[in-house]
Amino acid sequence: MALDADNMLRGVDGDGPFETEEGYRYYKLAYDDYDKKTDLGFYYGAPDGGPFEMRMGLAYLAVPESAMSQTSEAAPAHFVFGGDGDVTTIRDIEAEGNAKEPVIYNMAGQRVEAIRQPGIYFVNGVRRSW
């Protein structure tokens, strides 16, 4: 499956470190303070934005260094979501038409033809785990 060049969210299909590309910094979705559930955002998972261990079915953010601000010598160590701490969700997902075959999307929002590995998918608009 081809990746959308503008999508910086990447998934992994196995446990362990993921395959890296030169010229990128890598971030994991996390809280700044996990116990208090504050400052949800993308944070370095390893020093200097290097690769880190992931579990199968999860995703990370791969940001090209060329897309980062040229006004600072260092890349940002995190991107925190704004707002008042409210969690946002996907609501009212609708399947495309009345297709006889199931319409399947992965967690990256990409339409897939079939479920080939364990993970979370949306099948005809309903969240399913395999």
PDB file of C-alpha atoms in Angstrom:
ATOM      1  CA  MET A   1       0.000   0.000   0.000  1.00  0.00           C
ATOM      2  CA  ALA A   2       1.395   3.412  -0.941  1.00  0.00           C
ATOM      3  CA  LEU A   3       1.833   6.009   1.798  1.00  0.00           C
ATOM      4  CA  ASP A   4       0.294   9.457   1.526  1.00  0.00           C
ATOM      5  CA  ALA A   5       3.348  11.716   1.267  1.00  0.00           C
ATOM      6  CA  ASP A   6       1.691  14.403   3.419  1.00  0.00           C
ATOM      7  CA  ASN A   7       0.713  12.011   6.230  1.00  0.00           C
ATOM      8  CA  MET A   8       3.341  12.038   8.980  1.00  0.00           C
ATOM      9  CA  LEU A   9       1.501   9.422  11.058  1.00  0.00           C
ATOM     10  CA  ARG A  10       3.065   5.984  10.566  1.00  0.00           C
ATOM     11  CA  GLY A  11       2.000   2.590  11.855  1.00  0.00           C
ATOM     12  CA  VAL A  12       4.067  -0.437  12.812  1.00  0.00           C
ATOM     13  CA  ASP A  13       3.359  -4.045  11.943  1.00  0.00           C
ATOM     14  CA  GLY A  14       5.589  -5.682  14.534  1.00  0.00           C
ATOM     15  CA  ASP A  15       7.010  -5.197  18.036  1.00  0.00           C
ATOM     16  CA  GLY A  16      10.367  -3.491  18.480  1.00  0.00           C
ATOM     17  CA  PRO A  17      12.160  -0.586  16.831  1.00  0.00           C
ATOM     18  CA  PHE A  18      10.688   0.619  13.540  1.00  0.00           C
ATOM     19  CA  GLU A  19      12.485   1.284  10.262  1.00  0.00           C
ATOM     20  CA  THR A  20      13.809   4.834  10.102  1.00  0.00           C
ATOM     21  CA  GLU A  21      14.494   7.247   7.280  1.00  0.00           C
ATOM     22  CA  GLU A  22      17.316   9.778   7.200  1.00  0.00           C
ATOM     23  CA  GLY A  23      16.259  13.363   7.816  1.00  0.00           C
ATOM     24  CA  TYR A  24      13.308  12.591  10.124  1.00  0.00           C
ATOM     25  CA  ARG A  25      12.564  13.050  13.830  1.00  0.00           C
ATOM     26  CA  TYR A  26      10.243  10.551  15.540  1.00  0.00           C
ATOM     27  CA  TYR A  27       7.589  11.204  18.190  1.00  0.00           C
ATOM     28  CA  LYS A  28       5.216   9.009  20.212  1.00  0.00           C
ATOM     29  CA  LEU A  29       1.741   9.932  21.443  1.00  0.00           C
ATOM     30  CA  ALA A  30       1.913  10.380  25.213  1.00  0.00           C
ATOM     31  CA  TYR A  31       1.032  12.567  28.186  1.00  0.00           C
ATOM     32  CA  ASP A  32       3.632  14.839  29.739  1.00  0.00           C
ATOM     33  CA  ASP A  33       2.359  13.554  33.098  1.00  0.00           C
ATOM     34  CA  TYR A  34       0.720  10.164  32.593  1.00  0.00           C
ATOM     35  CA  ASP A  35      -0.679   9.932  36.148  1.00  0.00           C
ATOM     36  CA  LYS A  36      -2.462  13.299  35.880  1.00  0.00           C
ATOM     37  CA  LYS A  37      -3.285  12.835  32.162  1.00  0.00           C
ATOM     38  CA  THR A  38      -2.025  16.322  31.284  1.00  0.00           C
ATOM     39  CA  ASP A  39      -0.537  17.797  28.118  1.00  0.00           C
ATOM     40  CA  LEU A  40      -1.391  15.080  25.616  1.00  0.00           C
ATOM     41  CA  GLY A  41       0.841  15.388  22.595  1.00  0.00           C
ATOM     42  CA  PHE A  42       3.649  13.880  20.568  1.00  0.00           C
ATOM     43  CA  TYR A  43       6.938  13.594  22.465  1.00  0.00           C
ATOM     44  CA  TYR A  44      10.368  12.246  21.585  1.00  0.00           C
ATOM     45  CA  GLY A  45      10.385   8.523  22.313  1.00  0.00           C
ATOM     46  CA  ALA A  46      14.204   8.507  22.302  1.00  0.00           C
ATOM     47  CA  PRO A  47      16.915  11.174  22.647  1.00  0.00           C
ATOM     48  CA  ASP A  48      17.120  13.638  19.753  1.00  0.00           C
ATOM     49  CA  GLY A  49      14.036  12.162  18.070  1.00  0.00           C
ATOM     50  CA  GLY A  50      15.645   8.826  17.232  1.00  0.00           C
ATOM     51  CA  PRO A  51      13.834   5.483  16.816  1.00  0.00           C
ATOM     52  CA  PHE A  52      12.230   3.818  19.829  1.00  0.00           C
ATOM     53  CA  GLU A  53      10.493   0.562  20.715  1.00  0.00           C
ATOM     54  CA  MET A  54       6.875   0.206  19.549  1.00  0.00           C
ATOM     55  CA  ARG A  55       4.169  -2.418  19.939  1.00  0.00           C
ATOM     56  CA  MET A  56       2.440  -3.864  16.903  1.00  0.00           C
ATOM     57  CA  GLY A  57      -0.671  -1.966  15.828  1.00  0.00           C
ATOM     58  CA  LEU A  58       0.416   1.399  17.261  1.00  0.00           C
ATOM     59  CA  ALA A  59       1.476   4.529  15.417  1.00  0.00           C
ATOM     60  CA  TYR A  60       4.144   7.212  15.700  1.00  0.00           C
ATOM     61  CA  LEU A  61       4.777  10.608  14.116  1.00  0.00           C
ATOM     62  CA  ALA A  62       7.605  10.924  11.562  1.00  0.00           C
ATOM     63  CA  VAL A  63       8.387  14.617  10.992  1.00  0.00           C
ATOM     64  CA  PRO A  64      10.810  15.582   8.228  1.00  0.00           C
ATOM     65  CA  GLU A  65      13.511  17.887   9.566  1.00  0.00           C
ATOM     66  CA  SER A  66      12.941  20.058   6.486  1.00  0.00           C
ATOM     67  CA  ALA A  67       9.373  20.776   7.702  1.00  0.00           C
ATOM     68  CA  MET A  68      10.531  22.074  11.077  1.00  0.00           C
ATOM     69  CA  SER A  69      11.100  25.723  11.848  1.00  0.00           C
ATOM     70  CA  GLN A  70      14.322  27.074  10.436  1.00  0.00           C
ATOM     71  CA  THR A  71      14.436  29.738  13.182  1.00  0.00           C
ATOM     72  CA  SER A  72      15.695  27.323  15.839  1.00  0.00           C
ATOM     73  CA  GLU A  73      18.850  25.246  15.875  1.00  0.00           C
ATOM     74  CA  ALA A  74      17.089  22.352  17.616  1.00  0.00           C
ATOM     75  CA  ALA A  75      13.994  20.455  16.566  1.00  0.00           C
ATOM     76  CA  PRO A  76      11.109  20.671  19.048  1.00  0.00           C
ATOM     77  CA  ALA A  77      11.125  17.787  21.552  1.00  0.00           C
ATOM     78  CA  HIS A  78       7.316  17.715  21.617  1.00  0.00           C
ATOM     79  CA  PHE A  79       4.080  18.955  20.071  1.00  0.00           C
ATOM     80  CA  VAL A  80       1.330  19.414  22.666  1.00  0.00           C
ATOM     81  CA  PHE A  81      -2.320  19.515  21.640  1.00  0.00           C
ATOM     82  CA  GLY A  82      -4.028  22.796  22.496  1.00  0.00           C
ATOM     83  CA  GLY A  83      -7.342  23.228  24.209  1.00  0.00           C
ATOM     84  CA  ASP A  84      -8.537  22.673  27.716  1.00  0.00           C
ATOM     85  CA  GLY A  85      -7.553  19.025  27.977  1.00  0.00           C
ATOM     86  CA  ASP A  86     -10.786  17.650  26.521  1.00  0.00           C
ATOM     87  CA  VAL A  87     -10.353  14.453  24.585  1.00  0.00           C
ATOM     88  CA  THR A  88     -11.683  14.535  21.041  1.00  0.00           C
ATOM     89  CA  THR A  89     -13.138  11.502  19.316  1.00  0.00           C
ATOM     90  CA  ILE A  90     -14.349  10.307  15.956  1.00  0.00           C
ATOM     91  CA  ARG A  91     -18.140  10.221  15.880  1.00  0.00           C
ATOM     92  CA  ASP A  92     -20.739   9.031  13.427  1.00  0.00           C
ATOM     93  CA  ILE A  93     -18.506   7.156  11.028  1.00  0.00           C
ATOM     94  CA  GLU A  94     -20.484   6.182   7.965  1.00  0.00           C
ATOM     95  CA  ALA A  95     -19.593   3.376   5.597  1.00  0.00           C
ATOM     96  CA  GLU A  96     -19.357   4.221   1.924  1.00  0.00           C
ATOM     97  CA  GLY A  97     -22.668   3.395   0.292  1.00  0.00           C
ATOM     98  CA  ASN A  98     -24.349   0.041   0.661  1.00  0.00           C
ATOM     99  CA  ALA A  99     -21.444  -2.025  -0.582  1.00  0.00           C
ATOM    100  CA  LYS A 100     -21.866  -5.805  -0.583  1.00  0.00           C
ATOM    101  CA  GLU A 101     -18.204  -6.213   0.353  1.00  0.00           C
ATOM    102  CA  PRO A 102     -17.055  -4.694   3.656  1.00  0.00           C
ATOM    103  CA  VAL A 103     -15.447  -1.248   3.625  1.00  0.00           C
ATOM    104  CA  ILE A 104     -12.340  -1.469   5.844  1.00  0.00           C
ATOM    105  CA  TYR A 105     -10.124   1.335   7.178  1.00  0.00           C
ATOM    106  CA  ASN A 106      -7.010   0.985   9.357  1.00  0.00           C
ATOM    107  CA  MET A 107      -6.106   3.262  12.280  1.00  0.00           C
ATOM    108  CA  ALA A 108      -4.143   5.558   9.946  1.00  0.00           C
ATOM    109  CA  GLY A 109      -7.376   6.291   8.061  1.00  0.00           C
ATOM    110  CA  GLN A 110      -6.286   4.347   4.983  1.00  0.00           C
ATOM    111  CA  ARG A 111      -8.754   2.142   3.176  1.00  0.00           C
ATOM    112  CA  VAL A 112      -7.500  -1.456   2.979  1.00  0.00           C
ATOM    113  CA  GLU A 113      -8.786  -4.367   0.938  1.00  0.00           C
ATOM    114  CA  ALA A 114      -8.551  -6.965   3.699  1.00  0.00           C
ATOM    115  CA  ILE A 115      -7.378  -7.429   7.284  1.00  0.00           C
ATOM    116  CA  ARG A 116      -3.971  -9.059   7.033  1.00  0.00           C
ATOM    117  CA  GLN A 117      -2.584  -8.511  10.539  1.00  0.00           C
ATOM    118  CA  PRO A 118      -3.863  -8.037  14.103  1.00  0.00           C
ATOM    119  CA  GLY A 119      -4.953  -4.543  15.087  1.00  0.00           C
ATOM    120  CA  ILE A 120      -7.895  -2.158  15.239  1.00  0.00           C
ATOM    121  CA  TYR A 121      -9.936  -1.546  12.094  1.00  0.00           C
ATOM    122  CA  PHE A 122     -13.176   0.175  11.129  1.00  0.00           C
ATOM    123  CA  VAL A 123     -15.368  -2.249   9.154  1.00  0.00           C
ATOM    124  CA  ASN A 124     -18.457  -0.643   7.611  1.00  0.00           C
ATOM    125  CA  GLY A 125     -18.117   2.174  10.145  1.00  0.00           C
ATOM    126  CA  VAL A 126     -17.863  -0.085  13.205  1.00  0.00           C
ATOM    127  CA  ARG A 127     -14.637  -0.379  15.243  1.00  0.00           C
ATOM    128  CA  ARG A 128     -13.341  -3.967  15.329  1.00  0.00           C
ATOM    129  CA  SER A 129     -10.270  -5.574  16.886  1.00  0.00           C
ATOM    130  CA  TRP A 130      -8.438  -8.533  15.389  1.00  0.00           C
TER     131      TRP A 130
END
